[in-house]
Coordinates of C-alpha atoms in Angstrom, one line a residue:
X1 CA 0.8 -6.2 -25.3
X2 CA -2.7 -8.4 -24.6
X3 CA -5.2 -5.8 -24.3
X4 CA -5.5 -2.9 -21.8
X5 CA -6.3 -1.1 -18.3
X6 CA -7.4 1.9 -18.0
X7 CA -5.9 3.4 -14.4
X8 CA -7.1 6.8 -13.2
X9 CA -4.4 8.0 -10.6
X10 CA -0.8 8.2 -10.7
X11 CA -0.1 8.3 -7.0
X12 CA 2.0 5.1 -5.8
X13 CA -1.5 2.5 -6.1
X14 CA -1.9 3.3 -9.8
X15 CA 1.9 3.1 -10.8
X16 CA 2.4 0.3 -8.9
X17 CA -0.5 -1.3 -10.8
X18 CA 1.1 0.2 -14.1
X19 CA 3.6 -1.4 -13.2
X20 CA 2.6 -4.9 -12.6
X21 CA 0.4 -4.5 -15.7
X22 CA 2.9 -3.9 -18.1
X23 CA 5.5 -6.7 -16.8
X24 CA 2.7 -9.3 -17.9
X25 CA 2.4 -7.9 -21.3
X26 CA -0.9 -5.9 -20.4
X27 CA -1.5 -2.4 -21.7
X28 CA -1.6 0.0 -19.2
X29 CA -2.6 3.9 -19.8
X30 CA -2.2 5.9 -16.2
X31 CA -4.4 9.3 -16.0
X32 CA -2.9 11.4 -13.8
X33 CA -4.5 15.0 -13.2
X34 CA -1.3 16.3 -12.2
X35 CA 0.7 18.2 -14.9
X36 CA 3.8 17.8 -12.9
X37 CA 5.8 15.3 -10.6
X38 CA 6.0 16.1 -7.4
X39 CA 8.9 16.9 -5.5
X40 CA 7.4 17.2 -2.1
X41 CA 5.1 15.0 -0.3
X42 CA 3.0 14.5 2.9
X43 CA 3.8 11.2 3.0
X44 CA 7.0 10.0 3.8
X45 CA 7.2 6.7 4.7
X46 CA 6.6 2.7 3.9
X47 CA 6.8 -0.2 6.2
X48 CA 8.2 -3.1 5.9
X49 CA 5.9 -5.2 3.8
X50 CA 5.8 -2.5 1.3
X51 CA 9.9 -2.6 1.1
X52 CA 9.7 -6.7 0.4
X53 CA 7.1 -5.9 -2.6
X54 CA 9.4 -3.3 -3.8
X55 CA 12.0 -5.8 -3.5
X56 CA 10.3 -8.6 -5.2
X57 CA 10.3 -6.2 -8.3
X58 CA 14.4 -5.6 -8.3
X59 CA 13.4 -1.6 -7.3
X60 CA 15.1 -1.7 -3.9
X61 CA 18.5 -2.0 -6.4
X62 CA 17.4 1.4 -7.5
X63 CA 17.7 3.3 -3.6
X64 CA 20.5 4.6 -2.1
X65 CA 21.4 4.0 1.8
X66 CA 20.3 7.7 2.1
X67 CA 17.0 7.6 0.3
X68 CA 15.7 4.7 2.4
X69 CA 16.3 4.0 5.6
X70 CA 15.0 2.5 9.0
X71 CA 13.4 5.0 11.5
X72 CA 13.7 3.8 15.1
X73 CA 10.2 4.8 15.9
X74 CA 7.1 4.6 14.6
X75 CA 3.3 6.0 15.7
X76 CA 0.3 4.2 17.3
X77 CA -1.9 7.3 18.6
X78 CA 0.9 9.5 18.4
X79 CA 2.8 7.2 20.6
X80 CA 5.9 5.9 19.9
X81 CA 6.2 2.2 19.3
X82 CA 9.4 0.7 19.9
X83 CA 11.1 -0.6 17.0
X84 CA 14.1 -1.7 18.5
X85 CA 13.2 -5.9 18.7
X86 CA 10.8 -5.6 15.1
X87 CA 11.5 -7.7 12.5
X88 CA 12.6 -6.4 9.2
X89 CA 9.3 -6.4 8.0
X90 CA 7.7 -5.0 10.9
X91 CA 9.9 -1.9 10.6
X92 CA 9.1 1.3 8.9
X93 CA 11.3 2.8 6.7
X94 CA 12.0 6.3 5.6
X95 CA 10.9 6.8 1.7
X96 CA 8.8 10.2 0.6
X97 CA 6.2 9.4 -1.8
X98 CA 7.5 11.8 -3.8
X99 CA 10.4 9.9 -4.1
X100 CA 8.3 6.8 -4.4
X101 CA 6.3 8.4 -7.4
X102 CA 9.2 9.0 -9.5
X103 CA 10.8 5.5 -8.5
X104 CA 7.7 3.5 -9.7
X105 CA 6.9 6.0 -13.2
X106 CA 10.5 5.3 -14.5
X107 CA 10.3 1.4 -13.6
X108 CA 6.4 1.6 -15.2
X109 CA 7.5 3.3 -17.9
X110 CA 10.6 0.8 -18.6
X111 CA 8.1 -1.7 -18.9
X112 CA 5.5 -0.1 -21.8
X113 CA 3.0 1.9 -19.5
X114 CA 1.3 5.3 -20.6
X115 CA 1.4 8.0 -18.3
X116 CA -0.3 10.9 -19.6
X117 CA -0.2 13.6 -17.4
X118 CA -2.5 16.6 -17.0
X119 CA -5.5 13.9 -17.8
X120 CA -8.2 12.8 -15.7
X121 CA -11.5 10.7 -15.4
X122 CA -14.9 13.2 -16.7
X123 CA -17.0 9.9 -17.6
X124 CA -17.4 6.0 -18.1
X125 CA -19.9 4.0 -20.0
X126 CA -19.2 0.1 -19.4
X127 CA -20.4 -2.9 -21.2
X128 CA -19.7 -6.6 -21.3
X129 CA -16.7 -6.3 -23.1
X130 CA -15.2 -3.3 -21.6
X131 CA -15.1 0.4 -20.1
X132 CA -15.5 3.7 -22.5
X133 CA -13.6 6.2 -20.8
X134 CA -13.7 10.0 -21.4
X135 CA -11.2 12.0 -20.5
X136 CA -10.5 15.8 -20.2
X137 CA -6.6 16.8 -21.1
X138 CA -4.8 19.6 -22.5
X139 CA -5.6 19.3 -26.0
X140 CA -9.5 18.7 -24.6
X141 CA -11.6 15.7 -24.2
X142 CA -11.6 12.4 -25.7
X143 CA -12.6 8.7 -25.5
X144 CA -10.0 5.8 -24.6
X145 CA -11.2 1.8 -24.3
X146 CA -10.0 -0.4 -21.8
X147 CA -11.0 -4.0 -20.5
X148 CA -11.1 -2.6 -17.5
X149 CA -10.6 0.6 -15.6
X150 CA -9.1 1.0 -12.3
X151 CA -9.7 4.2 -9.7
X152 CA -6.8 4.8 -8.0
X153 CA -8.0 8.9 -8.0
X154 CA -8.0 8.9 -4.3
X155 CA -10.1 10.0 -1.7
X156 CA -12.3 11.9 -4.1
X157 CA -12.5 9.5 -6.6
X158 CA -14.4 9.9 -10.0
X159 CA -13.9 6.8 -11.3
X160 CA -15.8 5.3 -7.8
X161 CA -19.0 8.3 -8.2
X162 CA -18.9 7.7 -11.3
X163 CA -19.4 3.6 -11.1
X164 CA -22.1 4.4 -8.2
X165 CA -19.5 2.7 -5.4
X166 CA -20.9 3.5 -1.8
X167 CA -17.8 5.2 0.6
X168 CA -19.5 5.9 4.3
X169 CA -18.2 7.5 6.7
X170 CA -16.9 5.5 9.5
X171 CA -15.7 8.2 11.8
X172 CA -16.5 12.1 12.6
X173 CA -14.3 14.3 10.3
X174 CA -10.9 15.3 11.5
X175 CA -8.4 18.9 9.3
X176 CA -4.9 19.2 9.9
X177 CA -2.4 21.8 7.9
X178 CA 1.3 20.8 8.0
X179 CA 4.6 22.7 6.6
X180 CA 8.1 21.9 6.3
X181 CA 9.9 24.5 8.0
X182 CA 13.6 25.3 6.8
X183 CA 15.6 26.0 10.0
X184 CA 18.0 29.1 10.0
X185 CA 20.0 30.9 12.7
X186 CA 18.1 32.0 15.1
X187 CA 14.8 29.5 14.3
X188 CA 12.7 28.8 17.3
X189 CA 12.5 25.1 18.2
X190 CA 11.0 25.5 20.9
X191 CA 7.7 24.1 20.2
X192 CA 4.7 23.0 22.5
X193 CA 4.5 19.4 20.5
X194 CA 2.4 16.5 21.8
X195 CA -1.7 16.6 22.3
X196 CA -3.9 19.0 24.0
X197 CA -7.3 19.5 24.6
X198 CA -7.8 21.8 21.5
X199 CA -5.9 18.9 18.6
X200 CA -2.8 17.4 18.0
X201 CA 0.9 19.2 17.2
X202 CA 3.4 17.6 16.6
X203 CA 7.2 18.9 14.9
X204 CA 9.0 15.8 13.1
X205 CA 12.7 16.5 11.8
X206 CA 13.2 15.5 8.3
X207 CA 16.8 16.2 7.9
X208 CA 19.2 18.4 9.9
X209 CA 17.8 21.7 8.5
X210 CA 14.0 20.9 7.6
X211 CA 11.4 20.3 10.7
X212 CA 7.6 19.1 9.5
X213 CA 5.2 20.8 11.5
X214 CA 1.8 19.2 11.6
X215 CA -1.6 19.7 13.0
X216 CA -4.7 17.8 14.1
X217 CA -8.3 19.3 14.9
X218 CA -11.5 17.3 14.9
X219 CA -13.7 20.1 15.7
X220 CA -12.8 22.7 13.2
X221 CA -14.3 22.8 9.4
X222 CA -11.9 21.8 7.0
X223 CA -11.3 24.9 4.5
X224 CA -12.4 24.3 0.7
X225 CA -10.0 23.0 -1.6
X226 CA -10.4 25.4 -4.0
X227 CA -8.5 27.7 -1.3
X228 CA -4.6 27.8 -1.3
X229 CA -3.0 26.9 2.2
X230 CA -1.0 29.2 3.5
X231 CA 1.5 30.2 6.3
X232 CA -1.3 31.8 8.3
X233 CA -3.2 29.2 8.4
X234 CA -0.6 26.6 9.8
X235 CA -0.1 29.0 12.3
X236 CA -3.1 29.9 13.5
X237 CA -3.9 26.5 13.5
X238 CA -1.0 25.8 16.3
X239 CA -1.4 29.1 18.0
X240 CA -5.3 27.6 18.5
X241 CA -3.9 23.9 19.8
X242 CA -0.8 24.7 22.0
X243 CA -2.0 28.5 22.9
X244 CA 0.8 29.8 22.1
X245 CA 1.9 31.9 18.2
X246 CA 4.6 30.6 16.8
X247 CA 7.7 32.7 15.3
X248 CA 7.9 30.4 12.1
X249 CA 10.9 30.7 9.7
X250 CA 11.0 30.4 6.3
X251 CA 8.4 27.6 5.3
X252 CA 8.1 25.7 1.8
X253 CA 6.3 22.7 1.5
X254 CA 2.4 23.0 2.7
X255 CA -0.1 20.7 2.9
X256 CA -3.7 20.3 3.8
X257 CA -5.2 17.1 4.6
X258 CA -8.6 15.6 6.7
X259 CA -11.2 13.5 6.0
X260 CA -13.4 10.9 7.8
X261 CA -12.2 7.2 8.0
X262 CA -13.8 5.4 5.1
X263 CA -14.1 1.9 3.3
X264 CA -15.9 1.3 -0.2
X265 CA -18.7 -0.7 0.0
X266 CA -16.9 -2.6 -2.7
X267 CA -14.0 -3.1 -4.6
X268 CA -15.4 -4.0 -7.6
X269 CA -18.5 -3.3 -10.1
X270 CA -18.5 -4.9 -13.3
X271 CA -15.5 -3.9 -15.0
X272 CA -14.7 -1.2 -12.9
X273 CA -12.6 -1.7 -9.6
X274 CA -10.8 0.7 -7.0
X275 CA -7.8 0.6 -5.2
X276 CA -5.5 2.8 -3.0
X277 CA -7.1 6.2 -1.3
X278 CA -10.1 5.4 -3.7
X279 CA -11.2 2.3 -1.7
X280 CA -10.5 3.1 1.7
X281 CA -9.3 6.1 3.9
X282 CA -7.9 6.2 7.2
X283 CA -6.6 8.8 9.6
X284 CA -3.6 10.2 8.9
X285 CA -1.1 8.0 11.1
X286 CA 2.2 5.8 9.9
X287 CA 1.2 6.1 6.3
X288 CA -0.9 3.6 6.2
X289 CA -2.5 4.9 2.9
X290 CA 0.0 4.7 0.8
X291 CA 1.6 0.9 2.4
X292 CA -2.2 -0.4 1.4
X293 CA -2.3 0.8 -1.3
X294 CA 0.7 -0.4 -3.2
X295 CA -0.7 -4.0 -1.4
X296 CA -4.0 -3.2 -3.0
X297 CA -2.0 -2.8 -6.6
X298 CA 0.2 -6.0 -5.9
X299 CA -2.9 -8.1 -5.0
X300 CA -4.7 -6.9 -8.1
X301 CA -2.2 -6.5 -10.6
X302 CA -1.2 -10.0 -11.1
X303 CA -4.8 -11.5 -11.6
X304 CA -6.1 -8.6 -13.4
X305 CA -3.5 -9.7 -16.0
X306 CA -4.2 -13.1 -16.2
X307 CA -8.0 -11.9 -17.2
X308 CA -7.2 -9.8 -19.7
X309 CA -4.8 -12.0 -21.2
X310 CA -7.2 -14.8 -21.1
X311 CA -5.9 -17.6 -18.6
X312 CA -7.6 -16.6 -15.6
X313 CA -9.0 -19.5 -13.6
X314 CA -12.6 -19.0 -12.6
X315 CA -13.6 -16.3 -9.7
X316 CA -9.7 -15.2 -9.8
X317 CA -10.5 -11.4 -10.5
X318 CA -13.4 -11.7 -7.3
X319 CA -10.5 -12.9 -5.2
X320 CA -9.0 -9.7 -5.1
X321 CA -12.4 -7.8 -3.3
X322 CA -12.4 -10.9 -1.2
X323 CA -8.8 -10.6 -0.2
X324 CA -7.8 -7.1 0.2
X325 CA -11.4 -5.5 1.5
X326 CA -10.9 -7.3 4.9
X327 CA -7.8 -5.8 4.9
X328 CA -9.0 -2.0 4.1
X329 CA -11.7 -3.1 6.9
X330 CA -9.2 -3.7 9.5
X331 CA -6.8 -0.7 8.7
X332 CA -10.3 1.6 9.0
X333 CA -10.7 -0.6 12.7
X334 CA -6.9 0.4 13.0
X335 CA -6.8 4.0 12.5
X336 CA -10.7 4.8 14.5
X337 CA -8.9 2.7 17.4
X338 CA -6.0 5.7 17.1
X339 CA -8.3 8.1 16.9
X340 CA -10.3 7.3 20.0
X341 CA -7.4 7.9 22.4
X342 CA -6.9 11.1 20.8
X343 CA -10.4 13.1 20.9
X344 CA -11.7 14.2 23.3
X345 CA -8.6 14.8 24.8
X346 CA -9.8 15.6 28.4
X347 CA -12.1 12.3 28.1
X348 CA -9.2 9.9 27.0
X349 CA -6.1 11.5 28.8
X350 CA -6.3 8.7 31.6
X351 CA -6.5 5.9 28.8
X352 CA -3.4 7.2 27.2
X353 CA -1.5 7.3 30.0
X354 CA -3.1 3.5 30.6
X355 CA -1.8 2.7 27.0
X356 CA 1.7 4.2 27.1
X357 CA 2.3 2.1 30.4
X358 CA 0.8 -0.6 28.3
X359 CA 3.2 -0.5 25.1
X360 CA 6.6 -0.5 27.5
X361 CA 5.5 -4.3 27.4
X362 CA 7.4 -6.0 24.2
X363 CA 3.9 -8.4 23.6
X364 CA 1.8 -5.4 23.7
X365 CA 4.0 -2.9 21.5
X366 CA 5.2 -6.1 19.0
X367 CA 1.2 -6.7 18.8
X368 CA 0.9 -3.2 17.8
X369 CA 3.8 -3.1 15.2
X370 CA 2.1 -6.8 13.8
X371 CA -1.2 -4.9 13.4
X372 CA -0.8 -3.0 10.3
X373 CA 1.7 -5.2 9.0
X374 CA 1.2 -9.0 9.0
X375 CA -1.5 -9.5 6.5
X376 CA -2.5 -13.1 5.7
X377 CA -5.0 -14.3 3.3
X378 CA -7.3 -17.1 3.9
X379 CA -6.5 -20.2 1.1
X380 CA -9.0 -22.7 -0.2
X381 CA -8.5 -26.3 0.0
X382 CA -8.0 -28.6 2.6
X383 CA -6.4 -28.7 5.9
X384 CA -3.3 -26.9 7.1
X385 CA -5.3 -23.6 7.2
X386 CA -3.3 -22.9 10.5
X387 CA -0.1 -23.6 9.1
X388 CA 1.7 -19.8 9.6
X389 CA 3.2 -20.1 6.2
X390 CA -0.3 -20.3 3.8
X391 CA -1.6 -17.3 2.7
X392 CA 1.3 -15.0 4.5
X393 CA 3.7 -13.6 2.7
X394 CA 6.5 -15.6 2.2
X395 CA 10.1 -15.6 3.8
X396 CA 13.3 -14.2 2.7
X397 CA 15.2 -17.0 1.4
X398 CA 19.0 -15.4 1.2
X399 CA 21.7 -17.4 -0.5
X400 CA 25.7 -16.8 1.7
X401 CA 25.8 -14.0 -1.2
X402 CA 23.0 -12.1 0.4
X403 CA 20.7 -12.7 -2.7
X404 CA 17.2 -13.4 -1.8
X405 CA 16.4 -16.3 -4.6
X406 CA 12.3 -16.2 -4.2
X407 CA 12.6 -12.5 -4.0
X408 CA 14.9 -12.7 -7.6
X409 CA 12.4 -15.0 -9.1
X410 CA 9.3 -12.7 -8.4
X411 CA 10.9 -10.0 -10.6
X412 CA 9.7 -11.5 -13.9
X413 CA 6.3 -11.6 -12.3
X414 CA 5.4 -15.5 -12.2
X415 CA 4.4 -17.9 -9.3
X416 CA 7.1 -19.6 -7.8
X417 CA 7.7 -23.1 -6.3
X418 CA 10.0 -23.2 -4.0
X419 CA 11.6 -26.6 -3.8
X420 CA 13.7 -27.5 -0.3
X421 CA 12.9 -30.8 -0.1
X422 CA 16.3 -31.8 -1.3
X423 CA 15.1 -34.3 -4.1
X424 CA 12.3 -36.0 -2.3
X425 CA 9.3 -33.6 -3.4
X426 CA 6.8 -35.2 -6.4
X427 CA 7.3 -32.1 -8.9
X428 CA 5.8 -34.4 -11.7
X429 CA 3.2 -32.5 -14.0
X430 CA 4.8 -29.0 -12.7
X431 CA 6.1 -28.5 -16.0
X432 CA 2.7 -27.7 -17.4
X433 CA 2.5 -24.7 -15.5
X434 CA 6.0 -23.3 -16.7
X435 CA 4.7 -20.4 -18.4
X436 CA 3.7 -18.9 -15.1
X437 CA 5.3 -20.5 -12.3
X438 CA 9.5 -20.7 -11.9
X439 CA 10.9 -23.3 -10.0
X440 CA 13.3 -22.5 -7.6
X441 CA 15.5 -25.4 -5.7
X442 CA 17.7 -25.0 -2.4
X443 CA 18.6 -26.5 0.8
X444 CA 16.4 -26.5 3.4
X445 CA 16.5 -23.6 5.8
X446 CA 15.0 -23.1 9.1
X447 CA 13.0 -20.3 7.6
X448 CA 10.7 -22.3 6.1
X449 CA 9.5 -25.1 7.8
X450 CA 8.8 -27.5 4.6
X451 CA 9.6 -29.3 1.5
X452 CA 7.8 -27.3 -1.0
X453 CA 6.1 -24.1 -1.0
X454 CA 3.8 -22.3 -3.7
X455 CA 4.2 -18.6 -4.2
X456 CA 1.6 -16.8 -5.6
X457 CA 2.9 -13.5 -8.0
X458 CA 2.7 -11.1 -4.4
X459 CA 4.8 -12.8 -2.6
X460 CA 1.9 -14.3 -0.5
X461 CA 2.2 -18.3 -0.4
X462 CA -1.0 -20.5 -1.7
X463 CA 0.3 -24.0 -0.8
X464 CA 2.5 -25.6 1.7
X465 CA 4.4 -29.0 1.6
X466 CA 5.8 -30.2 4.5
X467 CA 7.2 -33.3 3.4
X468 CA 7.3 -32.6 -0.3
X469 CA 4.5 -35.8 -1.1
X470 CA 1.5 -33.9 -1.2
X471 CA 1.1 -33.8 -5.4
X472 CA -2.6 -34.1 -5.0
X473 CA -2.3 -30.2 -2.9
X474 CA -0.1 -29.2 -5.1
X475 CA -1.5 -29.6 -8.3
X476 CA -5.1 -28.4 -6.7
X477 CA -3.2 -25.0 -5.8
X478 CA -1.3 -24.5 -9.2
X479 CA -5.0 -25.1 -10.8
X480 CA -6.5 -22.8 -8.3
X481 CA -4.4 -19.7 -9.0
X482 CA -2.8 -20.4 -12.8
X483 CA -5.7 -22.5 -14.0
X484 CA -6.5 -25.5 -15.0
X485 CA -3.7 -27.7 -17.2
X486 CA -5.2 -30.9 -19.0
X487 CA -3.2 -33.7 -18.2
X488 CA -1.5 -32.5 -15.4

């Protein structure tokens, strides 16, 4: 291992970065308050995007047909897109974090990570060579170094008070309880779901015998943390939205959540950086938390390596605040547009009904699947900036054995070029960069509208080819994003 990062959080953002760490050779130690895994979760799905990543890193092999699957709906508002014409990566898919969690610790911890649970953040002093972390655990407290430390300690975050990070509040405060309620002979189903002038209820099935009950309010005070939710409340809390109590049976799983909508006023300071919940919160809808966060970890992961372990080219680390901040800025734009055609109901009930004419129109409910899923970062360099391919992520590429090559050669955690020029792309000087980019040759496919393609470690591509002669571009990009090789 070449050096080590410190993460704080071991939700899906800081295992996922664990993760990515350790598969370069980079130390990771992952400080998780938690003593134990969980084995319920609010969350309880990823879209599509999130499924590629997961599939770029061989853990999709790892799921069964019943632990992840499509859904034929998803939420805008609490109304239901169709899904039935989205693209694979436009779809969501059933996948508790819970579930998740686990999946990412065992493939972290494969790979050399640290996961020390019942630990967490107290303090940081950092310099120009790293971050002194203390750290409070069962044994008591005590001091680990890192090169850097990364907050992925949610919404609360010490590591981001603690580094003196900025997180306004972009929207007024909304509370919501939910439960999963186990049904038994005899439950009463019949429940008074959708929204109404006092919040949002909604009843989601999770299975044939569990039903997730959930509420929203935006002018109630959220309870302290430090007190335990309980039955009562989740049913006062519908009795007060639908004005009718409940006969609730046997309930398990509860959950309080709320917040404001929120975006750090950086990623980044000094050695110190954020990702996940720490960095940005949105309103509770789709599980976007959780999908940008594990992009957050993917983005960061790869070039936080390549700084500690010395090969970085210049500015690569500020790439990632430059990248995935717009991104946290748009999902905040996202979930306040949601939120205004929910509150004040009696104010907005017209423009809901205006919308939910508007989504039975495929451009209008494709434009809402595409908005919290087809993220595309701006390259440097010249021309072809509106090429569709640079900076998206890239294509499947699926051999007649159903193999995704690019998808198989991102699981070692290198660039890849992507060679479909069928012998007629300049590749000379390429070998200099072997260490960190694989070379991957096929036929050309419709898919892909060009000769050569650089892929960047996420899956997101940093140079396009169309004819395969463009060695000047090429070399340009390879320099840009796994630095500068004399003589190339």
């Amino acid at each position: 291992m070449s050096g080590t990062v410190i993460i704080a959080g071991g939700g899906p953002a800081g295992l996922m970065l664990a993760g990515e760490l350790a598969l370069r050779g980079v130390g990771a130690v992952v400080l998780e308050r938690r003593e134990r895994p969980a084995d319920a979760s609010a969350g309880m799905a990823v879209h599509g995007r999130t499924v590629d990543v997961l599939r770029q890193r061989g853990l999709t092999d790892r799921l069964t047909a019943d632990e992840m699957f499509p859904w034929p709906l998803t939420p805008f508002a609490l109304l239901w897109l169709d899904m039935s014409t989205a693209t694979d990566q436009e779809h969501t898919y059933a996948l508790p974090q819970w579930r998740l969690e686990r999946l990412l610790a065992g493939w972290a911890g494969e790979l050399g990570a640290d996961l020390r649970r019942g630990h967490e953040v107290v303090g940081l002093v950092q310099d120009d060579a790293g971050v002194s972390v203390r750290v409070a655990g069962p044994a008591g407290t005590y001091q680990v170094r890192g090169d850097y430390l990364v907050g992925c300690d949610g919404t609360d975050s010490t590591v981001r008070t603690l580094a003196g990070i900025d997180f306004p509040a972009g929207s007024e405060p909304y509370y919501g309880v939910l439960g999963d309620m186990t049904l038994v002979e005899g439950t009463d189903t019949s429940f008074d779901a959708g929204v109404h002038p006092n919040g949002m209820f909604g009843a989601i099935p999770l299975g044939p015998q569990v039903l997730r009950l959930m509420t929203i309010e935006f002018d109630v005070a959220r309870p302290p943390d430090s007190e335990p939710v309980t039955v009562d409340e989740l049913r006062t809390r519908i009795t007060r939205i639908t004005g009718r109590e409940p006969r609730l049976g046997p309930v398990g799983f509860l959950h309080r959540y709320g917040g404001a909508t929120r975006l750090a006023a950086s990623y980044r300071a000094g050695r110190v950086l954020l990702a996940g919940d720490a960095a940005h919160s949105f309103f509770v809808s789709g599980t976007q938390g959780t999908n940008t966060g594990i992009q957050d970890a993917v983005n960061l992961g790869w070039k936080l390596a390549a700084t500690v372990s010395g090969w970085a080219p210049p500015g690569l680390l500020d790439t990632y605040d430059g990248e995935r901040r717009p991104v946290g800025a748009r999902m905040c734009w996202h979930a306040n547009a949601s939120m205004a055609l929910l509150h004040p109901y009696p104010r907005v009930a017209a423009l809901r009904e205006l919308i939910t004419e508007l989504i039975r129109f495929p451009a209008v409910n494709n434009h809402l699947l595409q908005a919290t899923t087809a993220t595309r970062y701006p390259m440097p360099g010249p021309a072809r900036a509106d090429d569709p391919l640079l900076g998206a992520p890239v294509p499947a590429l699926a051999t007649a054995s159903g193999v995704d090559q690019v998808a198989a050669a991102l699981r070692e955690g290198h660039g890849v070029l992507l060679d479909l020029s069928a012998g007629a792309a300049d590749l000379v000087g390429l070998e200099r960069w072997s260490e960190r980019v694989r070379v991957v040759t096929a036929p050309p496919t419709p898919e892909i509208a060009a000769a050569a393609v650089l892929v960047r470690p996420d899956g997101h591509v940093a140079h396009v080819d169309p004819t395969g002669g463009d060695r000047a571009g090429r070399l340009a990009a390879l320099a840009t994003w796994f630095g500068d090789r004399d003589g190339a």
